[in-house]
mmCIF file of C-alpha atoms in Angstrom:
data_model
loop_
_atom_site.group_PDB
_atom_site.id
_atom_site.type_symbol
_atom_site.label_atom_id
_atom_site.label_comp_id
_atom_site.label_asym_id
_atom_site.label_seq_id
_atom_site.Cartn_x
_atom_site.Cartn_y
_atom_site.Cartn_z
ATOM 1 C CA UNK A 1 80.579 65.602 153.519
ATOM 2 C CA UNK A 2 84.118 64.277 153.648
ATOM 3 C CA UNK A 3 86.173 64.734 150.503
ATOM 4 C CA UNK A 4 89.776 64.714 149.320
ATOM 5 C CA UNK A 5 90.960 67.638 147.245
ATOM 6 C CA UNK A 6 93.722 70.155 146.598
ATOM 7 C CA UNK A 7 94.086 73.931 146.337
ATOM 8 C CA UNK A 8 97.103 74.177 144.024
ATOM 9 C CA UNK A 9 98.975 71.794 141.695
ATOM 10 C CA UNK A 10 101.825 70.210 143.667
ATOM 11 C CA UNK A 11 104.149 67.175 143.489
ATOM 12 C CA UNK A 12 102.634 64.158 145.214
ATOM 13 C CA UNK A 13 105.311 64.150 147.931
ATOM 14 C CA UNK A 14 104.186 67.605 149.073
ATOM 15 C CA UNK A 15 102.085 67.461 152.255
ATOM 16 C CA UNK A 16 99.374 69.620 150.629
ATOM 17 C CA UNK A 17 99.186 67.809 147.265
ATOM 18 C CA UNK A 18 96.006 66.072 148.452
ATOM 19 C CA UNK A 19 94.112 67.017 151.614
ATOM 20 C CA UNK A 20 91.219 65.695 153.692
ATOM 21 C CA UNK A 21 88.555 68.411 153.553
ATOM 22 C CA UNK A 22 84.850 69.036 154.289
ATOM 23 C CA UNK A 23 82.573 70.259 151.501
ATOM 24 C CA UNK A 24 78.834 70.895 151.092
ATOM 25 C CA UNK A 25 76.975 67.892 149.711
ATOM 26 C CA UNK A 26 76.124 68.157 145.985
ATOM 27 C CA UNK A 27 72.553 68.529 144.785
ATOM 28 C CA UNK A 28 71.308 66.257 142.000
ATOM 29 C CA UNK A 29 70.421 67.974 138.731
ATOM 30 C CA UNK A 30 67.446 66.841 136.610
ATOM 31 C CA UNK A 31 69.297 63.886 134.994
ATOM 32 C CA UNK A 32 71.578 63.192 137.975
ATOM 33 C CA UNK A 33 71.957 60.398 140.455
ATOM 34 C CA UNK A 34 73.165 61.428 143.908
ATOM 35 C CA UNK A 35 75.429 58.550 144.889
ATOM 36 C CA UNK A 36 76.850 57.638 148.301
ATOM 37 C CA UNK A 37 80.316 56.533 147.245
ATOM 38 C CA UNK A 38 81.503 53.154 148.527
ATOM 39 C CA UNK A 39 84.703 52.633 146.513
ATOM 40 C CA UNK A 40 86.897 54.400 143.960
ATOM 41 C CA UNK A 41 89.901 53.639 141.811
ATOM 42 C CA UNK A 42 92.755 55.851 140.661
ATOM 43 C CA UNK A 43 93.715 56.438 137.024
ATOM 44 C CA UNK A 44 96.583 58.282 135.298
ATOM 45 C CA UNK A 45 94.150 61.137 134.554
ATOM 46 C CA UNK A 46 93.962 61.813 138.316
ATOM 47 C CA UNK A 47 97.700 62.420 138.494
ATOM 48 C CA UNK A 48 97.757 64.529 135.319
ATOM 49 C CA UNK A 49 94.970 66.814 136.523
ATOM 50 C CA UNK A 50 96.479 67.118 140.008
ATOM 51 C CA UNK A 51 99.843 68.206 138.563
ATOM 52 C CA UNK A 52 98.486 70.660 136.009
ATOM 53 C CA UNK A 53 94.999 71.993 136.783
ATOM 54 C CA UNK A 54 94.820 74.902 139.223
ATOM 55 C CA UNK A 55 91.440 75.316 140.995
ATOM 56 C CA UNK A 56 89.782 78.692 141.259
ATOM 57 C CA UNK A 57 91.295 80.773 144.040
ATOM 58 C CA UNK A 58 90.181 79.511 147.433
ATOM 59 C CA UNK A 59 88.320 76.558 145.913
ATOM 60 C CA UNK A 60 89.265 72.912 146.348
ATOM 61 C CA UNK A 61 89.403 70.610 143.337
ATOM 62 C CA UNK A 62 88.184 67.061 143.948
ATOM 63 C CA UNK A 63 89.548 64.297 141.729
ATOM 64 C CA UNK A 64 88.320 60.765 141.086
ATOM 65 C CA UNK A 65 86.768 59.335 137.923
ATOM 66 C CA UNK A 66 85.796 55.826 138.926
ATOM 67 C CA UNK A 67 83.170 55.080 141.556
ATOM 68 C CA UNK A 68 80.800 52.479 142.908
ATOM 69 C CA UNK A 69 78.022 53.487 145.272
ATOM 70 C CA UNK A 70 74.375 53.468 146.278
ATOM 71 C CA UNK A 71 71.867 55.891 144.761
ATOM 72 C CA UNK A 72 70.608 58.115 147.587
ATOM 73 C CA UNK A 73 68.484 60.537 145.553
ATOM 74 C CA UNK A 74 67.507 61.085 141.923
ATOM 75 C CA UNK A 75 66.828 64.136 139.788
ATOM 76 C CA UNK A 76 63.388 64.965 138.433
ATOM 77 C CA UNK A 77 64.234 63.690 134.954
ATOM 78 C CA UNK A 78 65.903 60.403 135.866
ATOM 79 C CA UNK A 79 64.387 57.514 133.920
ATOM 80 C CA UNK A 80 66.445 54.388 134.507
ATOM 81 C CA UNK A 81 67.427 54.237 138.191
ATOM 82 C CA UNK A 82 65.827 54.365 141.614
ATOM 83 C CA UNK A 83 66.970 55.094 145.150
ATOM 84 C CA UNK A 84 68.867 52.108 146.518
ATOM 85 C CA UNK A 85 70.394 50.991 143.212
ATOM 86 C CA UNK A 86 74.082 50.043 143.317
ATOM 87 C CA UNK A 87 75.789 51.735 140.376
ATOM 88 C CA UNK A 88 79.215 52.133 138.816
ATOM 89 C CA UNK A 89 80.499 54.842 136.485
ATOM 90 C CA UNK A 90 83.455 57.039 135.476
ATOM 91 C CA UNK A 91 81.907 60.498 135.836
ATOM 92 C CA UNK A 92 82.755 63.633 133.880
ATOM 93 C CA UNK A 93 86.065 65.537 133.643
ATOM 94 C CA UNK A 94 84.217 68.889 133.863
ATOM 95 C CA UNK A 95 82.392 68.099 137.124
ATOM 96 C CA UNK A 96 83.689 67.495 140.663
ATOM 97 C CA UNK A 97 85.263 64.071 141.072
ATOM 98 C CA UNK A 98 84.158 61.098 143.123
ATOM 99 C CA UNK A 99 86.720 61.246 145.933
ATOM 100 C CA UNK A 100 83.901 62.340 148.248
ATOM 101 C CA UNK A 101 81.205 60.737 150.359
ATOM 102 C CA UNK A 102 78.443 61.975 148.028
ATOM 103 C CA UNK A 103 78.725 62.479 144.281
ATOM 104 C CA UNK A 104 76.375 63.626 141.518
ATOM 105 C CA UNK A 105 76.571 61.896 138.134
ATOM 106 C CA UNK A 106 74.492 61.959 134.948
ATOM 107 C CA UNK A 107 72.420 58.763 134.854
ATOM 108 C CA UNK A 108 73.211 58.252 131.170
ATOM 109 C CA UNK A 109 76.851 57.403 131.901
ATOM 110 C CA UNK A 110 76.116 55.042 134.810
ATOM 111 C CA UNK A 111 74.992 51.417 135.029
ATOM 112 C CA UNK A 112 74.041 48.856 137.640
ATOM 113 C CA UNK A 113 77.310 47.522 139.060
ATOM 114 C CA UNK A 114 78.315 43.880 138.509
ATOM 115 C CA UNK A 115 76.598 41.813 141.194
ATOM 116 C CA UNK A 116 79.425 39.290 141.413
ATOM 117 C CA UNK A 117 82.053 41.881 142.400
ATOM 118 C CA UNK A 118 82.478 43.718 145.675
ATOM 119 C CA UNK A 119 82.606 47.518 145.649
ATOM 120 C CA UNK A 120 86.384 47.813 145.277
ATOM 121 C CA UNK A 121 86.571 45.176 142.550
ATOM 122 C CA UNK A 122 83.830 46.919 140.574
ATOM 123 C CA UNK A 123 85.375 50.374 141.039
ATOM 124 C CA UNK A 124 88.430 49.237 139.076
ATOM 125 C CA UNK A 125 86.462 48.935 135.857
ATOM 126 C CA UNK A 126 84.455 51.937 134.553
ATOM 127 C CA UNK A 127 86.939 54.459 133.096
ATOM 128 C CA UNK A 128 89.268 51.895 131.600
ATOM 129 C CA UNK A 129 86.375 49.791 130.340
ATOM 130 C CA UNK A 130 84.815 52.755 128.547
ATOM 131 C CA UNK A 131 88.196 53.706 127.070
ATOM 132 C CA UNK A 132 88.973 50.186 125.871
ATOM 133 C CA UNK A 133 85.464 49.528 124.541
ATOM 134 C CA UNK A 134 85.259 52.810 122.627
ATOM 135 C CA UNK A 135 88.781 52.342 121.254
ATOM 136 C CA UNK A 136 88.026 48.848 119.991
ATOM 137 C CA UNK A 137 84.491 49.230 118.660
ATOM 138 C CA UNK A 138 83.985 52.965 117.997
ATOM 139 C CA UNK A 139 87.458 54.111 116.912
ATOM 140 C CA UNK A 140 88.998 51.000 115.297
ATOM 141 C CA UNK A 141 85.473 49.876 114.344
ATOM 142 C CA UNK A 142 86.104 46.177 114.847
ATOM 143 C CA UNK A 143 82.720 44.437 114.469
ATOM 144 C CA UNK A 144 81.421 42.420 117.411
ATOM 145 C CA UNK A 145 82.484 38.865 116.671
ATOM 146 C CA UNK A 146 84.704 40.125 113.833
ATOM 147 C CA UNK A 147 88.413 40.588 113.290
ATOM 148 C CA UNK A 148 89.129 37.042 112.117
ATOM 149 C CA UNK A 149 92.584 36.849 110.531
ATOM 150 C CA UNK A 150 93.618 40.239 111.953
ATOM 151 C CA UNK A 151 96.101 41.081 114.703
ATOM 152 C CA UNK A 152 95.855 43.779 117.389
ATOM 153 C CA UNK A 153 99.005 44.935 119.186
ATOM 154 C CA UNK A 154 98.381 46.524 122.602
ATOM 155 C CA UNK A 155 101.296 48.514 124.003
ATOM 156 C CA UNK A 156 101.303 48.659 127.794
ATOM 157 C CA UNK A 157 99.105 45.590 128.114
ATOM 158 C CA UNK A 158 99.366 45.305 131.901
ATOM 159 C CA UNK A 159 98.107 48.827 132.616
ATOM 160 C CA UNK A 160 94.535 49.689 133.497
ATOM 161 C CA UNK A 161 93.250 50.114 129.939
ATOM 162 C CA UNK A 162 95.371 47.294 128.541
ATOM 163 C CA UNK A 163 94.107 44.879 131.184
ATOM 164 C CA UNK A 164 90.491 45.303 130.122
ATOM 165 C CA UNK A 165 91.206 45.761 126.394
ATOM 166 C CA UNK A 166 92.888 42.343 126.240
ATOM 167 C CA UNK A 167 89.773 40.784 127.751
ATOM 168 C CA UNK A 168 87.255 42.637 125.569
ATOM 169 C CA UNK A 169 89.176 41.789 122.404
ATOM 170 C CA UNK A 170 89.375 38.101 123.353
ATOM 171 C CA UNK A 171 85.767 37.800 124.514
ATOM 172 C CA UNK A 172 83.973 39.882 121.893
ATOM 173 C CA UNK A 173 86.121 39.598 118.742
ATOM 174 C CA UNK A 174 88.203 37.048 116.841
ATOM 175 C CA UNK A 175 91.311 39.226 116.792
ATOM 176 C CA UNK A 176 94.720 37.778 117.552
ATOM 177 C CA UNK A 177 95.802 39.815 120.588
ATOM 178 C CA UNK A 178 99.464 40.647 121.185
ATOM 179 C CA UNK A 179 100.334 42.633 124.315
ATOM 180 C CA UNK A 180 103.563 44.303 125.364
ATOM 181 C CA UNK A 181 105.132 44.046 128.820
ATOM 182 C CA UNK A 182 108.692 44.287 130.108
ATOM 183 C CA UNK A 183 108.665 42.453 133.464
ATOM 184 C CA UNK A 184 108.001 38.778 134.223
ATOM 185 C CA UNK A 185 105.015 39.615 136.450
ATOM 186 C CA UNK A 186 103.384 41.910 133.887
ATOM 187 C CA UNK A 187 104.013 39.380 131.125
ATOM 188 C CA UNK A 188 102.224 36.697 133.152
ATOM 189 C CA UNK A 189 99.399 39.127 133.967
ATOM 190 C CA UNK A 190 98.769 39.776 130.250
ATOM 191 C CA UNK A 191 98.808 36.068 129.413
ATOM 192 C CA UNK A 192 96.420 35.300 132.274
ATOM 193 C CA UNK A 193 93.999 37.922 130.910
ATOM 194 C CA UNK A 194 93.979 36.200 127.526
ATOM 195 C CA UNK A 195 96.739 37.680 125.345
ATOM 196 C CA UNK A 196 97.787 35.198 122.656
ATOM 197 C CA UNK A 197 101.392 36.389 122.991
ATOM 198 C CA UNK A 198 103.437 39.011 124.837
ATOM 199 C CA UNK A 199 106.464 40.899 123.518
ATOM 200 C CA UNK A 200 108.928 43.150 125.365
ATOM 201 C CA UNK A 201 108.374 46.889 124.829
ATOM 202 C CA UNK A 202 111.817 47.704 126.236
ATOM 203 C CA UNK A 203 113.150 46.328 122.926
ATOM 204 C CA UNK A 204 112.337 47.400 119.336
ATOM 205 C CA UNK A 205 108.741 46.339 118.704
ATOM 206 C CA UNK A 206 109.165 45.378 115.050
ATOM 207 C CA UNK A 207 112.071 43.055 115.840
ATOM 208 C CA UNK A 208 110.155 41.561 118.791
ATOM 209 C CA UNK A 209 107.140 40.862 116.569
ATOM 210 C CA UNK A 210 109.323 39.270 113.916
ATOM 211 C CA UNK A 211 111.127 37.132 116.492
ATOM 212 C CA UNK A 212 107.747 35.930 117.792
ATOM 213 C CA UNK A 213 106.752 34.879 114.288
ATOM 214 C CA UNK A 214 104.037 37.536 114.062
ATOM 215 C CA UNK A 215 105.409 40.140 111.677
ATOM 216 C CA UNK A 216 103.338 43.213 110.836
ATOM 217 C CA UNK A 217 100.029 43.824 112.580
ATOM 218 C CA UNK A 218 96.719 45.255 111.382
ATOM 219 C CA UNK A 219 96.006 47.501 114.373
ATOM 220 C CA UNK A 220 97.883 49.061 117.273
ATOM 221 C CA UNK A 221 96.335 50.344 120.482
ATOM 222 C CA UNK A 222 99.059 52.628 121.813
ATOM 223 C CA UNK A 223 98.190 53.173 125.461
ATOM 224 C CA UNK A 224 101.383 54.651 126.890
ATOM 225 C CA UNK A 225 104.703 56.198 125.786
ATOM 226 C CA UNK A 226 103.507 56.665 122.215
ATOM 227 C CA UNK A 227 106.267 59.193 121.495
ATOM 228 C CA UNK A 228 108.902 56.682 122.522
ATOM 229 C CA UNK A 229 107.462 53.858 120.413
ATOM 230 C CA UNK A 230 106.050 55.880 117.502
ATOM 231 C CA UNK A 231 108.625 54.962 114.825
ATOM 232 C CA UNK A 232 108.506 51.294 115.826
ATOM 233 C CA UNK A 233 104.701 51.299 115.798
ATOM 234 C CA UNK A 234 104.694 52.625 112.230
ATOM 235 C CA UNK A 235 107.252 50.011 111.184
ATOM 236 C CA UNK A 236 105.148 47.301 112.851
ATOM 237 C CA UNK A 237 101.873 48.224 111.139
ATOM 238 C CA UNK A 238 100.796 46.785 107.805
ATOM 239 C CA UNK A 239 100.078 49.185 104.941
ATOM 240 C CA UNK A 240 96.565 50.600 105.474
ATOM 241 C CA UNK A 241 96.760 49.638 109.135
ATOM 242 C CA UNK A 242 95.150 51.520 112.012
ATOM 243 C CA UNK A 243 96.647 53.272 115.024
ATOM 244 C CA UNK A 244 94.548 54.243 118.070
ATOM 245 C CA UNK A 245 96.121 56.492 120.707
ATOM 246 C CA UNK A 246 95.057 57.544 124.218
ATOM 247 C CA UNK A 247 98.104 59.085 125.905
ATOM 248 C CA UNK A 248 99.354 62.682 125.977
ATOM 249 C CA UNK A 249 102.256 63.690 123.768
ATOM 250 C CA UNK A 250 104.027 66.993 123.366
ATOM 251 C CA UNK A 251 103.895 66.533 119.587
ATOM 252 C CA UNK A 252 102.293 63.971 117.303
ATOM 253 C CA UNK A 253 103.531 64.283 113.714
ATOM 254 C CA UNK A 254 101.067 62.464 111.483
ATOM 255 C CA UNK A 255 103.181 62.774 108.317
ATOM 256 C CA UNK A 256 105.132 59.509 108.865
ATOM 257 C CA UNK A 257 101.782 57.685 108.636
ATOM 258 C CA UNK A 258 101.249 58.797 105.033
ATOM 259 C CA UNK A 259 103.565 56.362 103.234
ATOM 260 C CA UNK A 260 101.736 53.320 104.596
ATOM 261 C CA UNK A 261 98.347 55.078 104.520
ATOM 262 C CA UNK A 262 97.903 54.397 108.231
ATOM 263 C CA UNK A 263 94.770 55.837 109.817
ATOM 264 C CA UNK A 264 95.022 57.617 113.184
ATOM 265 C CA UNK A 265 92.278 57.492 115.825
ATOM 266 C CA UNK A 266 92.106 59.380 119.117
ATOM 267 C CA UNK A 267 90.175 57.862 121.998
ATOM 268 C CA UNK A 268 89.083 60.207 124.797
ATOM 269 C CA UNK A 269 86.386 58.649 126.969
ATOM 270 C CA UNK A 270 85.373 61.991 128.483
ATOM 271 C CA UNK A 271 84.330 63.430 125.096
ATOM 272 C CA UNK A 272 80.742 62.162 125.289
ATOM 273 C CA UNK A 273 80.099 63.501 128.791
ATOM 274 C CA UNK A 274 82.039 66.735 128.271
ATOM 275 C CA UNK A 275 80.037 67.730 125.194
ATOM 276 C CA UNK A 276 76.782 65.895 126.053
ATOM 277 C CA UNK A 277 76.878 64.222 122.651
ATOM 278 C CA UNK A 278 73.623 62.777 121.259
ATOM 279 C CA UNK A 279 74.977 59.277 121.965
ATOM 280 C CA UNK A 280 76.075 59.987 125.552
ATOM 281 C CA UNK A 281 73.922 57.089 126.814
ATOM 282 C CA UNK A 282 76.182 54.643 124.938
ATOM 283 C CA UNK A 283 78.520 54.797 127.933
ATOM 284 C CA UNK A 284 75.876 53.605 130.351
ATOM 285 C CA UNK A 285 74.854 50.917 127.861
ATOM 286 C CA UNK A 286 78.372 49.561 127.408
ATOM 287 C CA UNK A 287 78.930 49.500 131.183
ATOM 288 C CA UNK A 288 75.728 47.475 131.530
ATOM 289 C CA UNK A 289 76.934 45.088 128.821
ATOM 290 C CA UNK A 290 80.280 44.600 130.540
ATOM 291 C CA UNK A 291 78.600 44.113 133.939
ATOM 292 C CA UNK A 292 76.667 41.221 132.383
ATOM 293 C CA UNK A 293 79.909 39.763 130.989
ATOM 294 C CA UNK A 294 81.495 40.026 134.433
ATOM 295 C CA UNK A 295 78.550 38.301 136.105
ATOM 296 C CA UNK A 296 78.692 35.576 133.437
ATOM 297 C CA UNK A 297 82.340 34.927 134.340
ATOM 298 C CA UNK A 298 83.720 36.123 130.999
ATOM 299 C CA UNK A 299 85.401 39.336 132.199
ATOM 300 C CA UNK A 300 87.336 39.649 135.466
ATOM 301 C CA UNK A 301 88.083 42.699 137.542
ATOM 302 C CA UNK A 302 91.397 44.402 136.873
ATOM 303 C CA UNK A 303 91.817 45.468 140.511
ATOM 304 C CA UNK A 304 95.301 44.436 141.573
ATOM 305 C CA UNK A 305 96.158 46.600 144.590
ATOM 306 C CA UNK A 306 93.984 47.821 147.479
ATOM 307 C CA UNK A 307 95.213 50.907 149.311
ATOM 308 C CA UNK A 308 92.651 50.917 152.137
ATOM 309 C CA UNK A 309 90.053 53.543 152.911
ATOM 310 C CA UNK A 310 89.430 56.686 150.872
ATOM 311 C CA UNK A 311 91.549 59.423 152.441
ATOM 312 C CA UNK A 312 94.342 61.794 151.450
ATOM 313 C CA UNK A 313 97.195 59.647 152.778
ATOM 314 C CA UNK A 314 96.090 56.555 150.880
ATOM 315 C CA UNK A 315 95.293 58.465 147.703
ATOM 316 C CA UNK A 316 98.788 59.966 147.797
ATOM 317 C CA UNK A 317 100.240 56.453 147.854
ATOM 318 C CA UNK A 318 98.072 55.492 144.897
ATOM 319 C CA UNK A 319 99.101 58.589 142.914
ATOM 320 C CA UNK A 320 102.774 57.891 143.658
ATOM 321 C CA UNK A 321 102.471 54.316 142.393
ATOM 322 C CA UNK A 322 100.807 55.403 139.158
ATOM 323 C CA UNK A 323 103.396 58.129 138.595
ATOM 324 C CA UNK A 324 106.160 55.524 139.037
ATOM 325 C CA UNK A 325 104.956 53.696 135.915
ATOM 326 C CA UNK A 326 104.994 50.407 137.841
ATOM 327 C CA UNK A 327 101.267 49.976 138.375
ATOM 328 C CA UNK A 328 99.799 46.658 137.215
ATOM 329 C CA UNK A 329 96.045 46.577 136.709
ATOM 330 C CA UNK A 330 94.126 49.020 138.881
ATOM 331 C CA UNK A 331 94.563 50.566 142.341
ATOM 332 C CA UNK A 332 91.359 50.682 144.417
ATOM 333 C CA UNK A 333 90.212 52.199 147.727
ATOM 334 C CA UNK A 334 86.992 51.525 149.631
ATOM 335 C CA UNK A 335 85.093 53.207 152.473
ATOM 336 C CA UNK A 336 85.649 56.472 154.325
#
């Protein structure tokens, strides 16, 4: 099968950072779906792994943790899918990625793709949807339909996770949603997705909140540059507030949270699939729930840039855009 992979961690402008290669087709395990991939999207995790994770000597590492495709075969223990189903999912960080014509994925973390979206539009959603959903309902533990009188601040609202988190919070809770953005186009993007207000994260957050008449907030979803904003986030949170974090930091000192008794939550959407937790099927269930919301017209795709077919040259362009920090919504690719 065709695939895109790499043999050593390299900067994206290196000719060998991502390569078009041929690999043997995967074989479905007992709980696996063997999927013919139709579309993928690119996430920051792709760039982080490519820059830091060295494959075994002589082996290619295939990235890609968002896919839409058609089930071509099923494992002996598969219960919920059949050949011919159109599915979407985010895969597992400890298995080969989906930048390949065929891909094996555990059925418990997959769902039937939204019928109202094309392949590329649907491929934008899984990883960021799982991250945002788990952050909101599992980590911050906001009840469905709850949150009345409380405010959620989302830093980096126009990114992939922020774009779906704004929508989930507006559609499934009563939270007041404040997003951060620093450019006119990203500000408008956040407002169009449903943010009640947008503040500028290139300025001190606490002062921006005060100027907007908001003041301290109950919860913060810190999605990017947490180290840079950490002191301002703490200042912006109410006593006994909650902070949920997803990005990678060299150091995270929790001691400054003590004075205000702020709780800290890590969200890592790969945890369930990596450790095959007893509730691993929650990921498939939440993707099915969101697919229904999409088809009901309540959630929209976050795809905002299409980079053509799935090949090394186009994936390099997508990686470069994400590494620039200028990406808005999601970057998608479709077809081989």
